[in-house]
PDB file of C-alpha atoms in Angstrom:
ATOM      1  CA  UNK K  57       6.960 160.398 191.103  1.00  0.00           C
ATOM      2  CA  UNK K  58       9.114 159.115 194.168  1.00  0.00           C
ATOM      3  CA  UNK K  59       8.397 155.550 195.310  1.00  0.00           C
ATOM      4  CA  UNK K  60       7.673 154.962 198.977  1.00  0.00           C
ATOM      5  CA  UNK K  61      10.867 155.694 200.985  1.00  0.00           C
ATOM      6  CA  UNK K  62      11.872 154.491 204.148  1.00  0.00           C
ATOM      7  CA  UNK K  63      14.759 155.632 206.377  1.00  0.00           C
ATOM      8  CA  UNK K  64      16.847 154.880 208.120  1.00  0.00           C
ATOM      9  CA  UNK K  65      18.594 152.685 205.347  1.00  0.00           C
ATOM     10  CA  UNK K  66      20.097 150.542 207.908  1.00  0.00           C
ATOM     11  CA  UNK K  67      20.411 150.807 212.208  1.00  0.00           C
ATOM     12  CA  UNK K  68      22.038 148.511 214.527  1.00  0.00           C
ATOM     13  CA  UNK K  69      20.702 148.906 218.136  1.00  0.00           C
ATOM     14  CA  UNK K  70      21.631 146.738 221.167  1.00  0.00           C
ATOM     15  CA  UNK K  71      19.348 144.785 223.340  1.00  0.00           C
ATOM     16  CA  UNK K  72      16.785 146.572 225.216  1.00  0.00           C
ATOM     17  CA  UNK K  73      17.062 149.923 223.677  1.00  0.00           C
ATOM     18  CA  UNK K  74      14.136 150.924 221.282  1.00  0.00           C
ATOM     19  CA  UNK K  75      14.278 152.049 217.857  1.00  0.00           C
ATOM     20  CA  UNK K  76      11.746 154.583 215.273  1.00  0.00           C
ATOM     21  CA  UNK K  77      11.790 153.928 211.979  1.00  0.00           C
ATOM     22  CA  UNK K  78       9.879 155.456 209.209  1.00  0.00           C
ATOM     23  CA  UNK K  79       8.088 155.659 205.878  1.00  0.00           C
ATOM     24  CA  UNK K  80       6.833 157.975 203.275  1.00  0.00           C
ATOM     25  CA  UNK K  81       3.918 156.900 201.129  1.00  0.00           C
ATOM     26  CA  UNK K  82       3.521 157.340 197.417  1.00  0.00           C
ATOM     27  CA  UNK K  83       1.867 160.413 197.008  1.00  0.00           C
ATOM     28  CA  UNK K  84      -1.707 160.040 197.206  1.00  0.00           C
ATOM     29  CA  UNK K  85      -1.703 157.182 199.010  1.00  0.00           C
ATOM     30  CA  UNK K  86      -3.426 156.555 202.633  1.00  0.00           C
ATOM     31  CA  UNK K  87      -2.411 152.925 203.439  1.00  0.00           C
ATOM     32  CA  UNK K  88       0.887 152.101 205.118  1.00  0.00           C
ATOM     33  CA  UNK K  89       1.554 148.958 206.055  1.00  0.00           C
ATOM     34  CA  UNK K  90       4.705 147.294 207.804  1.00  0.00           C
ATOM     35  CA  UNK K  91       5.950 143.873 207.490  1.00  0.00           C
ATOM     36  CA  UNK K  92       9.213 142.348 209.090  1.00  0.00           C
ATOM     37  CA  UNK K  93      11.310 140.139 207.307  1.00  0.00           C
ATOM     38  CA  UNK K  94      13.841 137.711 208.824  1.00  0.00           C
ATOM     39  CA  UNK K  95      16.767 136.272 207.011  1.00  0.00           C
ATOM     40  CA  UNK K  96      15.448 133.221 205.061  1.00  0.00           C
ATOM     41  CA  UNK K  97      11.503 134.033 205.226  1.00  0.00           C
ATOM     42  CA  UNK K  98       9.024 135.943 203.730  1.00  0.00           C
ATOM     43  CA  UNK K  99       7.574 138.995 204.550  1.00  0.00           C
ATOM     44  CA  UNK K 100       5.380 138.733 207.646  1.00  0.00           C
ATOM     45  CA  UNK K 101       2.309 141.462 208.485  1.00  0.00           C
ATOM     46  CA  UNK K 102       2.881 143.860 211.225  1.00  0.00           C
ATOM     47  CA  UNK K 103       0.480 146.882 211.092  1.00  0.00           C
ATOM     48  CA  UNK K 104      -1.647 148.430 208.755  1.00  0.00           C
ATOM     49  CA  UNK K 105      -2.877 152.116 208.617  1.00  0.00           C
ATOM     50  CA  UNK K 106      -5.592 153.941 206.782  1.00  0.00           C
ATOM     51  CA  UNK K 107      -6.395 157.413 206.974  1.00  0.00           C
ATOM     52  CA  UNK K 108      -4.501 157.596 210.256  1.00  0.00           C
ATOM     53  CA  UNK K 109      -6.199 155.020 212.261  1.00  0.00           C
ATOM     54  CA  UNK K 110      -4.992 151.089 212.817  1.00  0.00           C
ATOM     55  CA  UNK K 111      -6.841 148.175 210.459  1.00  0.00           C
ATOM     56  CA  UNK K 112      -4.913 145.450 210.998  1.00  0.00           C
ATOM     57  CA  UNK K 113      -2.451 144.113 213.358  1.00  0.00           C
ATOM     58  CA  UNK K 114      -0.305 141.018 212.931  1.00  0.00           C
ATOM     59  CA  UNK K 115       0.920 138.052 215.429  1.00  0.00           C
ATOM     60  CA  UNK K 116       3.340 141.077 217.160  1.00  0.00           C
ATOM     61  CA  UNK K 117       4.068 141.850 220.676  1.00  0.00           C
ATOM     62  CA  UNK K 118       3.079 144.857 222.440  1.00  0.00           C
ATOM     63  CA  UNK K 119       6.388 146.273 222.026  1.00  0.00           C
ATOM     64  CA  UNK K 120       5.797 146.430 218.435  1.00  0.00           C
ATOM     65  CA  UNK K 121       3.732 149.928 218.275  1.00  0.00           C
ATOM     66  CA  UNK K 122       3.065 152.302 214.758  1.00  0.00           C
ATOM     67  CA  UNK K 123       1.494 155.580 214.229  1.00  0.00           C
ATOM     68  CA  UNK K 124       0.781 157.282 210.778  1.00  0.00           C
ATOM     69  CA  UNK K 125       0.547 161.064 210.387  1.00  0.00           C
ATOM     70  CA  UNK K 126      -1.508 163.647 208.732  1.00  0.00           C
ATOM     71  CA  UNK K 127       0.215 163.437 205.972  1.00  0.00           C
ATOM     72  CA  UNK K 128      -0.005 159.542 205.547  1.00  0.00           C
ATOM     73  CA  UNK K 129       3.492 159.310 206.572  1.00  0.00           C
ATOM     74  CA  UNK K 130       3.984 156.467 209.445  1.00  0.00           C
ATOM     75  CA  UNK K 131       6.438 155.305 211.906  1.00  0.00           C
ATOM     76  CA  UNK K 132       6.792 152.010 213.624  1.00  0.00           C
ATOM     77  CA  UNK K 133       8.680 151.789 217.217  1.00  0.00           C
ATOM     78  CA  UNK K 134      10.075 148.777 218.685  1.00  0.00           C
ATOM     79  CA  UNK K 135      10.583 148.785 222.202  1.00  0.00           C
ATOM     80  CA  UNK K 136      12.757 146.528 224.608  1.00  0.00           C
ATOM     81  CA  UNK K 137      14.855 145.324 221.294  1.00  0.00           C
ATOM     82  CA  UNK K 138      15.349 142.007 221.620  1.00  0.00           C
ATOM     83  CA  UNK K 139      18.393 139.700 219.467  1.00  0.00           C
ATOM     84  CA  UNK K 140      15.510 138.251 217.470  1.00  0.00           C
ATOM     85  CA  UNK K 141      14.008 141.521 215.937  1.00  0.00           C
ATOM     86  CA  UNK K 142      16.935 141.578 213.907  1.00  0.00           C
ATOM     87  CA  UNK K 143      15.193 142.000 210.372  1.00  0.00           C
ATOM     88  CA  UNK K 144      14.066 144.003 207.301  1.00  0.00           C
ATOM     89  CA  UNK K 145      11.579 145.971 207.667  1.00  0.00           C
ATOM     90  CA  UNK K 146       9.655 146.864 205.083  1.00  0.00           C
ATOM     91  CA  UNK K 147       6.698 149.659 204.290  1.00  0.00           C
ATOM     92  CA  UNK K 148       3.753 149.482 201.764  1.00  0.00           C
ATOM     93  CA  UNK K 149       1.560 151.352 200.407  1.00  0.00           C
ATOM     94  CA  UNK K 150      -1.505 151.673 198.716  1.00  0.00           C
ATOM     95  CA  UNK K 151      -4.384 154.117 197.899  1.00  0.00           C
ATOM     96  CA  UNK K 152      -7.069 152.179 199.142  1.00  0.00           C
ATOM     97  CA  UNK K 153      -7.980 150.161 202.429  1.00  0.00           C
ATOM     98  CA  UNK K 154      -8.958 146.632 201.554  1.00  0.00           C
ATOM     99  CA  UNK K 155      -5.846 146.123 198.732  1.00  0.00           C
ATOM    100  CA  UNK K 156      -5.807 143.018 197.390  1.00  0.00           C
ATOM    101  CA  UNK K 157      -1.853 143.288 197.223  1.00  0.00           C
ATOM    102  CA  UNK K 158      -1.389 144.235 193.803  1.00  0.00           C
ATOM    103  CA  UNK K 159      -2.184 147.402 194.618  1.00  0.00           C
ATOM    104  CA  UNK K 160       0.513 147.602 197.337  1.00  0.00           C
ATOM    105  CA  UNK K 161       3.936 149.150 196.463  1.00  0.00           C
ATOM    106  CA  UNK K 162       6.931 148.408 198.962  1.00  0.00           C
ATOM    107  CA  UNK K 163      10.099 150.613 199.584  1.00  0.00           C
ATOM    108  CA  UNK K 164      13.396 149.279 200.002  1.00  0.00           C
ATOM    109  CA  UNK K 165      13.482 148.584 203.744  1.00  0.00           C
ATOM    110  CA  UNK K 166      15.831 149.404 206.588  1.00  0.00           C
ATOM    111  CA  UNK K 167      17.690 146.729 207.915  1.00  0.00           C
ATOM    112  CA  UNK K 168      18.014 146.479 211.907  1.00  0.00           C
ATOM    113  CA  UNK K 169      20.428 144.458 213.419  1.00  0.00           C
ATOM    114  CA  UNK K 170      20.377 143.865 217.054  1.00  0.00           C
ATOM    115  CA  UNK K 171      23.744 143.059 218.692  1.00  0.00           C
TER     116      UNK K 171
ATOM    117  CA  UNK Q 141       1.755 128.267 211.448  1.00  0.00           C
ATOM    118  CA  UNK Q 142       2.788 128.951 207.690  1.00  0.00           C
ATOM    119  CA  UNK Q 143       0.179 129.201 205.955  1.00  0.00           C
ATOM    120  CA  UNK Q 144       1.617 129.821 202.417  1.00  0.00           C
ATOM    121  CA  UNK Q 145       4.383 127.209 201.754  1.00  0.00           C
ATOM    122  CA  UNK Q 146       7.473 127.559 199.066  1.00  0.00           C
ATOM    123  CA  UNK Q 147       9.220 124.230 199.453  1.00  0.00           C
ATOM    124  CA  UNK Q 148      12.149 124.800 196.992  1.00  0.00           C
ATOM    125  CA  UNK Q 149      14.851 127.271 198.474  1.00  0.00           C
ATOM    126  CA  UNK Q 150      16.068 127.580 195.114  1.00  0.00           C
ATOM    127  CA  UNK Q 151      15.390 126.509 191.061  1.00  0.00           C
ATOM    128  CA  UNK Q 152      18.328 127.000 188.547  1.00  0.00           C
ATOM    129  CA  UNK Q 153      17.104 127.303 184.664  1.00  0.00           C
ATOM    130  CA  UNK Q 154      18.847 127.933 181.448  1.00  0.00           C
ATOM    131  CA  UNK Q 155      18.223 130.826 179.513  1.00  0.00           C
ATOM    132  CA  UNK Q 156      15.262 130.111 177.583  1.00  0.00           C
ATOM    133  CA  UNK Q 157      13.897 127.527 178.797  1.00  0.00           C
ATOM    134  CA  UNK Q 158      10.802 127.619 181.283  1.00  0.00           C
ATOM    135  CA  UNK Q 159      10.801 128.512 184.816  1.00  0.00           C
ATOM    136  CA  UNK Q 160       7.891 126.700 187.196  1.00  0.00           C
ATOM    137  CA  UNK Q 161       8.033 128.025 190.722  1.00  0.00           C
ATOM    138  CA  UNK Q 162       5.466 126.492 192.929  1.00  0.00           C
ATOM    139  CA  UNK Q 163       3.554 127.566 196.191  1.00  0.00           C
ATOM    140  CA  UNK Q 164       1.226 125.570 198.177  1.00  0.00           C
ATOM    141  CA  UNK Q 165      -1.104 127.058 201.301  1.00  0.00           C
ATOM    142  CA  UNK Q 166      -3.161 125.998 203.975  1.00  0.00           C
ATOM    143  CA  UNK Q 167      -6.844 128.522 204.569  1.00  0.00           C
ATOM    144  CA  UNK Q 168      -9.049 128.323 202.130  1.00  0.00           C
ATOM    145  CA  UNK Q 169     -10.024 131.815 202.614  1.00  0.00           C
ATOM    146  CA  UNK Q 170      -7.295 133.105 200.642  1.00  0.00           C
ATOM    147  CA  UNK Q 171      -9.423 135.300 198.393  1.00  0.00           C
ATOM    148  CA  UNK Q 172      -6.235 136.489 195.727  1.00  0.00           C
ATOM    149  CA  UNK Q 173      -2.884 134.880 195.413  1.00  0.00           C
ATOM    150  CA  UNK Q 174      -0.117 136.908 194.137  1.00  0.00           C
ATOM    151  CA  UNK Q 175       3.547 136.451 193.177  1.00  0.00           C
ATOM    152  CA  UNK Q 176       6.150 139.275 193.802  1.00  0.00           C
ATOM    153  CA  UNK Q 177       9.352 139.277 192.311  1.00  0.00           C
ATOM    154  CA  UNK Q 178      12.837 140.545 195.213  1.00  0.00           C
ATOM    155  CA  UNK Q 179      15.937 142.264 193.786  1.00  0.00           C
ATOM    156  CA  UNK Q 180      18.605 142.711 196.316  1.00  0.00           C
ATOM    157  CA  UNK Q 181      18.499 145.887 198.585  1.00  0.00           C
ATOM    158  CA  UNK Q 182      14.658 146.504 196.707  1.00  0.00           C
ATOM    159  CA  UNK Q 183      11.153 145.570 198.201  1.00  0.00           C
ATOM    160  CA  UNK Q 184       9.459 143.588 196.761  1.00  0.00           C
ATOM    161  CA  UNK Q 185       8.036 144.628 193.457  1.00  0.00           C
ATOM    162  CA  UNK Q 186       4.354 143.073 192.350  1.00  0.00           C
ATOM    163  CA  UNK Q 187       4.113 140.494 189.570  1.00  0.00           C
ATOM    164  CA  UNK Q 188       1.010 139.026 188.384  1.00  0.00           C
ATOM    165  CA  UNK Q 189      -2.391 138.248 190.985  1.00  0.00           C
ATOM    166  CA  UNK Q 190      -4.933 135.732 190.318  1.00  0.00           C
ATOM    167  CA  UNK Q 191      -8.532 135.731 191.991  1.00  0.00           C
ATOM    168  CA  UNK Q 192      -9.515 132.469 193.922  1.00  0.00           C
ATOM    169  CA  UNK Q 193     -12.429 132.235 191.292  1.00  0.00           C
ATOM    170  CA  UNK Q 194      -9.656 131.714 188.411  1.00  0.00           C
ATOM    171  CA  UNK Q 195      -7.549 128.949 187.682  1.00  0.00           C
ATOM    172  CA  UNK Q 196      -5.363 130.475 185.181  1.00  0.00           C
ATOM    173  CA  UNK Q 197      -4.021 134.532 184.558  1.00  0.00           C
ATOM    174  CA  UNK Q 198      -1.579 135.350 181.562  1.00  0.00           C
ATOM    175  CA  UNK Q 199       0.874 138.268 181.346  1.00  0.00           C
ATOM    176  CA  UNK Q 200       3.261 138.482 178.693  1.00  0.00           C
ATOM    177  CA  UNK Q 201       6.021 135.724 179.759  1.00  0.00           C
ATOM    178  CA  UNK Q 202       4.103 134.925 182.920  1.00  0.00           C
ATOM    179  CA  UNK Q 203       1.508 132.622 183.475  1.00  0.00           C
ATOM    180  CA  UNK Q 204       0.194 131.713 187.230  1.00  0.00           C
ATOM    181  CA  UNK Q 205      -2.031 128.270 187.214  1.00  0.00           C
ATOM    182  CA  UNK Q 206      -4.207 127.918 190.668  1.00  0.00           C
ATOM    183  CA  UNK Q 207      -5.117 124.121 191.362  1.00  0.00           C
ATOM    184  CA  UNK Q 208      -7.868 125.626 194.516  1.00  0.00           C
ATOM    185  CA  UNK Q 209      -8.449 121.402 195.147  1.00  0.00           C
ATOM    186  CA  UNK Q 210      -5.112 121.033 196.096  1.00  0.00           C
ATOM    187  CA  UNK Q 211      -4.805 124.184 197.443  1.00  0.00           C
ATOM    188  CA  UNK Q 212      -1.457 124.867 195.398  1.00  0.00           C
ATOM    189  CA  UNK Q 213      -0.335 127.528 192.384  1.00  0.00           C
ATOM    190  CA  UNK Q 214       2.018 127.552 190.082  1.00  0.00           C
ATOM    191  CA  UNK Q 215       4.385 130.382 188.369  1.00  0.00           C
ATOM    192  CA  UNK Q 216       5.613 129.639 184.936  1.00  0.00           C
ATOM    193  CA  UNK Q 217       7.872 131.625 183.141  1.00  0.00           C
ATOM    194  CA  UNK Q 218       8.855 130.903 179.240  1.00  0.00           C
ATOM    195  CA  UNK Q 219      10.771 131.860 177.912  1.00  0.00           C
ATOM    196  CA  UNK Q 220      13.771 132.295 181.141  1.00  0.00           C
ATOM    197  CA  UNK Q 221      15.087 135.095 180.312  1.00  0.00           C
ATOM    198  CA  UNK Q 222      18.675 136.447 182.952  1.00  0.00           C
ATOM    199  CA  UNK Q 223      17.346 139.001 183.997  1.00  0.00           C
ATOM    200  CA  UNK Q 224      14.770 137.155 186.155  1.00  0.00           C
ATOM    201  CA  UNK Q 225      17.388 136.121 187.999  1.00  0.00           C
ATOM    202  CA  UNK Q 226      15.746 137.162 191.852  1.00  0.00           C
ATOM    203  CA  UNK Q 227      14.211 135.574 194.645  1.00  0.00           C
ATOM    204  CA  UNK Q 228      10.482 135.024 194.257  1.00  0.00           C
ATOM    205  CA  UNK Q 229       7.749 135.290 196.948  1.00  0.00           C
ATOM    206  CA  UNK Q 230       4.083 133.896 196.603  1.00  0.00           C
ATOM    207  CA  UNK Q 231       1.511 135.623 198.542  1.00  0.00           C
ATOM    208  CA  UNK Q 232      -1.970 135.189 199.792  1.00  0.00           C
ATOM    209  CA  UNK Q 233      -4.441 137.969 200.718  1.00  0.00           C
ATOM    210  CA  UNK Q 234      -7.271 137.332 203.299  1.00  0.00           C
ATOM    211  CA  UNK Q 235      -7.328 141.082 204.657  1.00  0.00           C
ATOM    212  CA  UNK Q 236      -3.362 141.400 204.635  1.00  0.00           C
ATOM    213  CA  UNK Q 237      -0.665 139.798 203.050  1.00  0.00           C
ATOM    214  CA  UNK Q 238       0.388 136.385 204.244  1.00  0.00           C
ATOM    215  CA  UNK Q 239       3.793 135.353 202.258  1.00  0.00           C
ATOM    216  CA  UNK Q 240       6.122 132.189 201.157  1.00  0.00           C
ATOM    217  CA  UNK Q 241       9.713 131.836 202.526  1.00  0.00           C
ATOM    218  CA  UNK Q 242      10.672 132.949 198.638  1.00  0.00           C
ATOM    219  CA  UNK Q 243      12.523 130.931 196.162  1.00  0.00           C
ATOM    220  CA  UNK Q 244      15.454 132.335 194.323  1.00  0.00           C
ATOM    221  CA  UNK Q 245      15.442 131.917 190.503  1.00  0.00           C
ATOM    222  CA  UNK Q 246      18.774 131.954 189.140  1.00  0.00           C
ATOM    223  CA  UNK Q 247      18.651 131.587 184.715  1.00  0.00           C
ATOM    224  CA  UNK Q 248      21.643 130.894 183.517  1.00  0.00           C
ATOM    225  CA  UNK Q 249      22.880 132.371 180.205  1.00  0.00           C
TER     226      UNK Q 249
END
């Protein structure tokens, strides 16, 4: 069974454009969540989806923004790309709501750079 | 406002020896603390959990210790082993996932 993908694998944008990235699910699961992680930290909490509708929301701006799809399949958009939203991004998923992180499976990432 | 701490950038160990990686936090809410293991151009990849009602969970070569008192946990690894060479990430669940800044294990052979 495929892991969670995410694509693209890597992007570099300039300031003030806006950017779509995405991410498939494990089969079978309806959880996506999206963390960003800058160089030298740890994974910080973005969104999180279940069964198509947001749970969660982390310490983001407004121009942070994330829909996921019939098909569990979710996209987050970052608008007005600013220098510091340079990061990996990173998808999750699970097959339940309330996971207790074990039960949470990341993909690989795409790294944005913003120049 | 961290609220999960990993105060060593970096721990070097010799093959076969043991491995302590530690992680201290800040809410005492934290219902499940978890450790997740960071290969280069991978996510990260789950570990071992333990439940804030534990002190101590055992897998195989992995052992985490939770001290809830001092609000701090422990990973130990034993024996070392290379291919554990990768950065490591503590993690704290109170409805999402709040992690460390990572430590990277390197065991030398």
């Amino acid at each position: 069974d495929a892991g969670v993908t995410q694509s693209p694998t890597h992007l570099i944008k300039t300031r003030g454009q806006q950017v779509t990235l995405r991410c498939s699910p494990i089969s079978g699961h309806k959880s996506v969540s999206w963390y960003q992680q800058v160089l030298g930290q740890g994974p910080q909490f973005i969104f999180q989806y279940y069964e198509k509708e947001e749970r969660g929301r982390g310490n983001f701006p407004d121009r942070f923004s994330a829909r996921q799809f019939p098909n569990y399949s979710s996209e987050l958009n970052v608008n007005a790309l600013l220098l510091g939203d340079s990061a990996l991004y990173l998808c999750a998923s699970s097959l339940v709501r309330q996971s207790v992180g074990n039960e949470q499976f990341f993909g690989p990432g795409t790294r944005l750079t913003v120049l | 406002d961290q609220q999960v701490k990993q105060n060593s950038p970096s721990l070097s160990v010799q093959e076969g020896r043991i491995s302590i990686l530690n992680c201290d936090y800040t809410n005492s809410m934290f219902d499940y603390f978890l450790w997740y293991k960071k290969y280069p151009a991978e996510g990260p990849t789950f570990l071992i959990s333990i439940s804030s009602i534990k002190d101590k969970n055992e897998d195989g070569r992995f052992t985490v210790f939770l001290n809830k008192s001092a609000k701090h946990l422990s990973l130990h690894i034993v024996p070392s082993q290379p291919g554990d060479s990768a950065v490591y990430f503590c993690a704290a669940s109170l409805n999402n996932l709040f992690f460390g800044t990572g430590t990277r294990l390197t065991v030398i052979p």
